[in-house]
Amino acid sequence: MSEQIKVTIDNITVAVAPGTTILQAARQIGGEVTPPAMCYYSKLEGSGGKCRTCLVEVSKGSEKDPRPMPKLVASCRTPVSDGMEVKNITSPKVLDARAGIVEMLLINHPLDCPVCDQAGECHLQDLSYEHGASSTRYEFDRRTFEKEDIGPYIQLHMNRCILCYRCVYTADQLTGKREHGVLDRGDHAAISTCIGKALDNDFIGNVIDVCPVGALTDKTFRFKNRVWFTKPVDAHRDCPTCSGKTRLWMRGDEVYRVTARKDKWGEVEEWICNTCRFDKKQASDWKIEGPSKIDRHSVIAQGHYEGVLKPQNFLPEVIGRNPKLLMNIHDVSGVNKNDIELSKLNGPAHSSDFDKK
Amino acid sequence: MSKKILLEHAHIEGIRFYETYRKNGGYRSVEKALKMSPDDIVEEVKKSGLRGRGGAGFPTGMKWSFLAKPEGVPRHLVCNADESEPGTFKDRYLMEFLPHLLIEGLIVSSFALGSNATYIYIRGEYAWIPDILEQAIAEAKANGWLGKNILGTGFDCEIYVQRGAGAYICGEETALIESLEGKRGNPRIKPPFPAIQGLWMRPTVVNNVETLAAVVPIINMGGDEYAKIGVGKSTGTKLLSVCGNVNKPGVYEIDMTISVEEFIYSDAYCGGIPNRKKLKACIPGGSSVPILPANLLLKTAKGENRMMNYESLADGGFATGSMMGSGGFIVLDETQCIVRHTMSLARFYNHESCGQCSPCREGTGWMYKILKNIEYGHGKMSDIDLLWDVQRKIEGNTICPLGDAAAWPVAAAIRHFRDEFEWHINNPVEAQTRNYGLAHYADPIHVPTV
Ligand SMILES: Cc1cc2nc3c(=O)[nH]c(=O)nc-3n(C[C@H](O)[C@H](O)[C@H](O)COP(=O)(O)O)c2cc1C
Ligand code: SF4
Ligand code: SF4
Ligand code: FES
């Protein structure tokens, strides 16, 4: 066992292995303390650092060099040092910057969740629900692209893409060939294949799973059902290409969709092959293990009675006490105190009446 | 005072070619340096106080001493000749007229850093310069200054010229390295810094053209002598590329003791503002640095004369100061419109953002669109505050400094010229036909008398 080092995030201290990033350390704690991550993906080398939603404030660099870091840092790409102190939800600066990032991510996003297939399991939806504003200050036309089929199974709807590069790393690292990447730059950059080529290698379906938004969707499932009406169950089959461990999204006995299993951070546990994903749509193709464990906050949890994971509440630890109402009316005002008989007052009650005793 | 060190021989006929260059004292620094130890050269550069001329002004000797030197791993020196910052064209002048000076500096620096393969990454639009450089490299090689076993010291060095493909972002050192490796020019996420893992994951130093050229006089005269030129931490000479409303635009070499006022009005330099116009504003260090109105340009907030050096230009922080930056000196006279000018910069950054990180990718486009609205008479008063807020959300939250570089000009324009924005919004029709802003920002002190 190597030496463990200590890092404090939002007043909660954890011991982690050297080289751990702030985000991974925060994930060890869990709950609200964990910054949202739209681009980082622990299974994809080189991912992260781009979306900037995971920015945190390092208020103390380390035990050796306690100076704070001058700028907010991307927690997904910043390793911890011993004695480091990090502020996430306890830093107004972080919350302000994050609200800004969410706004930026949304200004060119279509916001047509009602007709988007990802709705219900979209990380951008969750992110804007938790950190976004209720209205937009953006008054211009949104950028638009044509929908594009990349291969027989996958549709790319670039309008919804947040350029997290996850699919690029996936295509690069899982499939050995570089035929999927980013063309052009800035706000006109687009995911594309080289060039307009169909992607048809065995594992390319995984790009659908890593995509945090509805930019890459499964053509065998598109518009067949809303995800929250389907029930996720874990299943497996003997597959010569991949582990065969998948999640089936069922309604009754019908398999609507097959995906990889995801952990509570929305990351794929084991990559699956195209055959499992696109071709095995009969319940009889699979050995069903039972209902998948789903986070309670997820829309998918609705109508799901087994295996719902209740998120842990860390607020008491973060703020050092139990959360309470901003103002406890019982403490502040004597109105509810029994010893003042309101009916005996001459005229309307004033605060001074309550101070008398 | 005009002091020519880098450009001392620039006027000599044929200086671009080896024979003439050598006759005028060229390659002396290589002869001298290769007899020194690499560490001693780094020490001389440290003593010289030379600061990076690419924009950030980081002390070069210090940067060199950070270079990791793991056993058996090659190291690289990369010369950043991407020069794409609007208003900056000093490196181009150096490379075009004094290619051998750069090559000489590169040989000495490569020896100091232990780089056997050194690269010049040059802006794609400088289409004719690679030929000039390659010819100089071939001449240097033919005369034994490059190649194997240089001057019998056992030191091998090759210099390769690589053209960029037209992206400002490839001037950012890690994007440059990615591009040099044949990849998409996206800046890397730091750390690791290039000094530890740069080109092909090997320790790498990236320096600006002018920085590396300045190594030649430093070796020739010694670090201590060089440090005597200039003032404080602004040692040596600096090249400035001047454009805009001045009588004599061009590239000037200055020692950093003169005042901004002298630089703009003296006949030795810019020669004043043409057509008896008044000075309104100036961007002293390339498009990314804050613009200053005439009064704050000539005098600091404390009322002292502002001087042409790193410290004085930055005096007052961003509230009342600016930066030396890359030395792109852009002068605006009283007829120039700040809103239009800011819009055009915003368009540039929008076009040049690599698009990796959300605040820069989305924010630069947003700022451009708002500015376009204001400029073309569709602005609202609330747009000014919105613009301020958008730039604030970008600044400091991005992967590379391009985000900051996009935010600063907008912030400074609003900070110093807010009522010009308001005037545009209140006078939408006039703002389009007249197409210039408020003259009351113009320099009250200087009315040129001709
Ligand atoms: C967007 C951007 C563009 C840049 N362009 C250039 C450039 O064209 N030339 C340059 O020398 N440095 C440029 N830089 C600065 C480099 O990243 C780097 O700091 C510089 O090459 C270091 O050299 P120096 O220490 O000699 O100044 C740029 C930086 C950024 C963020
Ligand atoms: S398509 Fe999806 S996974 Fe790929 S970059 Fe866009 S948002 Fe990310
Ligand atoms: S700040 Fe802009 S240019 Fe720099 S990495 Fe981010 S998107 Fe690219
Ligand atoms: S998750 Fe860290 S920057 Fe995107």
mmCIF file of N, CA and C in Angstrom, chain B residues 179-224:
data_model
loop_
_atom_site.group_PDB
_atom_site.id
_atom_site.type_symbol
_atom_site.label_atom_id
_atom_site.label_comp_id
_atom_site.label_asym_id
_atom_site.label_seq_id
_atom_site.Cartn_x
_atom_site.Cartn_y
_atom_site.Cartn_z
ATOM 1 N N SER B 179 0.257 20.887 -32.639
ATOM 2 C CA SER B 179 0.256 21.077 -34.079
ATOM 3 C C SER B 179 1.550 20.547 -34.698
ATOM 4 N N LEU B 180 2.647 20.819 -34.004
ATOM 5 C CA LEU B 180 3.942 20.349 -34.481
ATOM 6 C C LEU B 180 3.980 18.820 -34.513
ATOM 7 N N GLU B 181 3.262 18.198 -33.609
ATOM 8 C CA GLU B 181 3.199 16.737 -33.585
ATOM 9 C C GLU B 181 2.248 16.200 -34.645
ATOM 10 N N GLY B 182 1.613 17.111 -35.372
ATOM 11 C CA GLY B 182 0.709 16.674 -36.429
ATOM 12 C C GLY B 182 -0.719 16.501 -35.983
ATOM 13 N N LYS B 183 -1.038 17.035 -34.825
ATOM 14 C CA LYS B 183 -2.403 16.889 -34.333
ATOM 15 C C LYS B 183 -3.182 18.184 -34.486
ATOM 16 N N ARG B 184 -4.419 18.131 -34.085
ATOM 17 C CA ARG B 184 -5.249 19.312 -34.050
ATOM 18 C C ARG B 184 -4.669 20.283 -33.024
ATOM 19 N N GLY B 185 -4.609 21.552 -33.362
ATOM 20 C CA GLY B 185 -3.953 22.524 -32.486
ATOM 21 C C GLY B 185 -4.790 22.944 -31.297
ATOM 22 N N ASN B 186 -5.110 22.011 -30.436
ATOM 23 C CA ASN B 186 -5.813 22.335 -29.198
ATOM 24 C C ASN B 186 -4.795 22.517 -28.079
ATOM 25 N N PRO B 187 -4.901 23.592 -27.315
ATOM 26 C CA PRO B 187 -3.991 23.722 -26.173
ATOM 27 C C PRO B 187 -4.138 22.534 -25.228
ATOM 28 N N ARG B 188 -3.029 22.163 -24.612
ATOM 29 C CA ARG B 188 -3.092 21.080 -23.639
ATOM 30 C C ARG B 188 -3.511 21.625 -22.289
ATOM 31 N N ILE B 189 -3.952 20.710 -21.469
ATOM 32 C CA ILE B 189 -4.303 21.096 -20.118
ATOM 33 C C ILE B 189 -3.047 20.993 -19.264
ATOM 34 N N LYS B 190 -2.736 22.113 -18.593
ATOM 35 C CA LYS B 190 -1.499 22.140 -17.815
ATOM 36 C C LYS B 190 -1.813 22.094 -16.329
ATOM 37 N N PRO B 191 -0.999 21.503 -15.471
ATOM 38 C CA PRO B 191 0.214 20.761 -15.793
ATOM 39 C C PRO B 191 -0.110 19.443 -16.514
ATOM 40 N N PRO B 192 0.901 18.783 -17.073
ATOM 41 C CA PRO B 192 2.326 19.085 -17.082
ATOM 42 C C PRO B 192 2.682 20.221 -18.037
ATOM 43 N N PHE B 193 3.680 20.978 -17.657
ATOM 44 C CA PHE B 193 4.161 22.052 -18.494
ATOM 45 C C PHE B 193 5.167 21.514 -19.504
ATOM 46 N N PRO B 194 5.350 22.257 -20.609
ATOM 47 C CA PRO B 194 6.274 21.781 -21.648
ATOM 48 C C PRO B 194 7.682 21.504 -21.119
ATOM 49 N N ALA B 195 8.104 22.242 -20.098
ATOM 50 C CA ALA B 195 9.460 22.033 -19.577
ATOM 51 C C ALA B 195 9.626 20.613 -19.040
ATOM 52 N N ILE B 196 8.518 19.967 -18.682
ATOM 53 C CA ILE B 196 8.565 18.590 -18.213
ATOM 54 C C ILE B 196 8.149 17.645 -19.328
ATOM 55 N N GLN B 197 6.985 17.901 -19.917
ATOM 56 C CA GLN B 197 6.486 17.072 -21.014
ATOM 57 C C GLN B 197 5.983 17.972 -22.128
ATOM 58 N N GLY B 198 6.801 18.145 -23.130
ATOM 59 C CA GLY B 198 6.419 19.016 -24.227
ATOM 60 C C GLY B 198 6.274 18.238 -25.512
ATOM 61 N N LEU B 199 7.110 18.610 -26.477
ATOM 62 C CA LEU B 199 7.050 17.965 -27.781
ATOM 63 C C LEU B 199 7.342 16.469 -27.644
ATOM 64 N N TRP B 200 6.443 15.650 -28.157
ATOM 65 C CA TRP B 200 6.527 14.193 -28.019
ATOM 66 C C TRP B 200 6.792 13.769 -26.581
ATOM 67 N N MET B 201 6.188 14.503 -25.667
ATOM 68 C CA MET B 201 6.296 14.224 -24.234
ATOM 69 C C MET B 201 7.722 14.378 -23.706
ATOM 70 N N ARG B 202 8.563 15.054 -24.480
ATOM 71 C CA ARG B 202 9.923 15.293 -24.008
ATOM 72 C C ARG B 202 10.024 16.722 -23.464
ATOM 73 N N PRO B 203 10.991 16.947 -22.576
ATOM 74 C CA PRO B 203 11.168 18.305 -22.042
ATOM 75 C C PRO B 203 11.421 19.299 -23.179
ATOM 76 N N THR B 204 10.699 20.397 -23.161
ATOM 77 C CA THR B 204 10.735 21.328 -24.281
ATOM 78 C C THR B 204 10.690 22.770 -23.785
ATOM 79 N N VAL B 205 11.464 23.618 -24.444
ATOM 80 C CA VAL B 205 11.351 25.054 -24.191
ATOM 81 C C VAL B 205 10.773 25.701 -25.438
ATOM 82 N N VAL B 206 9.741 26.513 -25.252
ATOM 83 C CA VAL B 206 9.184 27.275 -26.358
ATOM 84 C C VAL B 206 9.491 28.742 -26.102
ATOM 85 N N ASN B 207 10.142 29.373 -27.064
ATOM 86 C CA ASN B 207 10.457 30.794 -26.936
ATOM 87 C C ASN B 207 10.100 31.538 -28.210
ATOM 88 N N ASN B 208 9.837 32.794 -28.009
ATOM 89 C CA ASN B 208 9.519 33.686 -29.113
ATOM 90 C C ASN B 208 10.764 33.979 -29.969
ATOM 91 N N VAL B 209 10.546 34.361 -31.218
ATOM 92 C CA VAL B 209 11.631 34.689 -32.144
ATOM 93 C C VAL B 209 12.556 35.754 -31.577
ATOM 94 N N GLU B 210 11.932 36.843 -31.110
ATOM 95 C CA GLU B 210 12.734 37.969 -30.618
ATOM 96 C C GLU B 210 13.528 37.577 -29.371
ATOM 97 N N THR B 211 12.913 36.766 -28.508
ATOM 98 C CA THR B 211 13.615 36.295 -27.310
ATOM 99 C C THR B 211 14.896 35.571 -27.708
ATOM 100 N N LEU B 212 14.756 34.669 -28.683
ATOM 101 C CA LEU B 212 15.902 33.839 -29.061
ATOM 102 C C LEU B 212 16.946 34.652 -29.811
ATOM 103 N N ALA B 213 16.488 35.651 -30.564
ATOM 104 C CA ALA B 213 17.454 36.514 -31.246
ATOM 105 C C ALA B 213 18.249 37.325 -30.226
ATOM 106 N N ALA B 214 17.590 37.697 -29.134
ATOM 107 C CA ALA B 214 18.259 38.526 -28.118
ATOM 108 C C ALA B 214 19.365 37.768 -27.386
ATOM 109 N N VAL B 215 19.356 36.439 -27.504
ATOM 110 C CA VAL B 215 20.410 35.655 -26.859
ATOM 111 C C VAL B 215 21.773 35.983 -27.500
ATOM 112 N N VAL B 216 21.752 36.352 -28.770
ATOM 113 C CA VAL B 216 23.010 36.651 -29.471
ATOM 114 C C VAL B 216 23.749 37.830 -28.817
ATOM 115 N N PRO B 217 23.122 39.018 -28.716
ATOM 116 C CA PRO B 217 23.843 40.104 -28.040
ATOM 117 C C PRO B 217 24.166 39.806 -26.579
ATOM 118 N N ILE B 218 23.311 39.016 -25.934
ATOM 119 C CA ILE B 218 23.584 38.694 -24.522
ATOM 120 C C ILE B 218 24.900 37.929 -24.400
ATOM 121 N N ILE B 219 25.102 36.962 -25.289
ATOM 122 C CA ILE B 219 26.350 36.205 -25.240
ATOM 123 C C ILE B 219 27.515 37.094 -25.672
ATOM 124 N N ASN B 220 27.279 37.889 -26.719
ATOM 125 C CA ASN B 220 28.368 38.735 -27.215
ATOM 126 C C ASN B 220 28.833 39.749 -26.178
ATOM 127 N N MET B 221 27.908 40.417 -25.533
ATOM 128 C CA MET B 221 28.325 41.479 -24.602
ATOM 129 C C MET B 221 28.351 41.006 -23.159
ATOM 130 N N GLY B 222 27.795 39.824 -22.883
ATOM 131 C CA GLY B 222 27.728 39.342 -21.500
ATOM 132 C C GLY B 222 26.430 39.783 -20.848
ATOM 133 N N GLY B 223 25.893 38.914 -20.024
ATOM 134 C CA GLY B 223 24.600 39.170 -19.392
ATOM 135 C C GLY B 223 24.565 40.449 -18.592
ATOM 136 N N ASP B 224 25.650 40.725 -17.870
ATOM 137 C CA ASP B 224 25.662 41.911 -17.017
ATOM 138 C C ASP B 224 25.571 43.191 -17.833
#
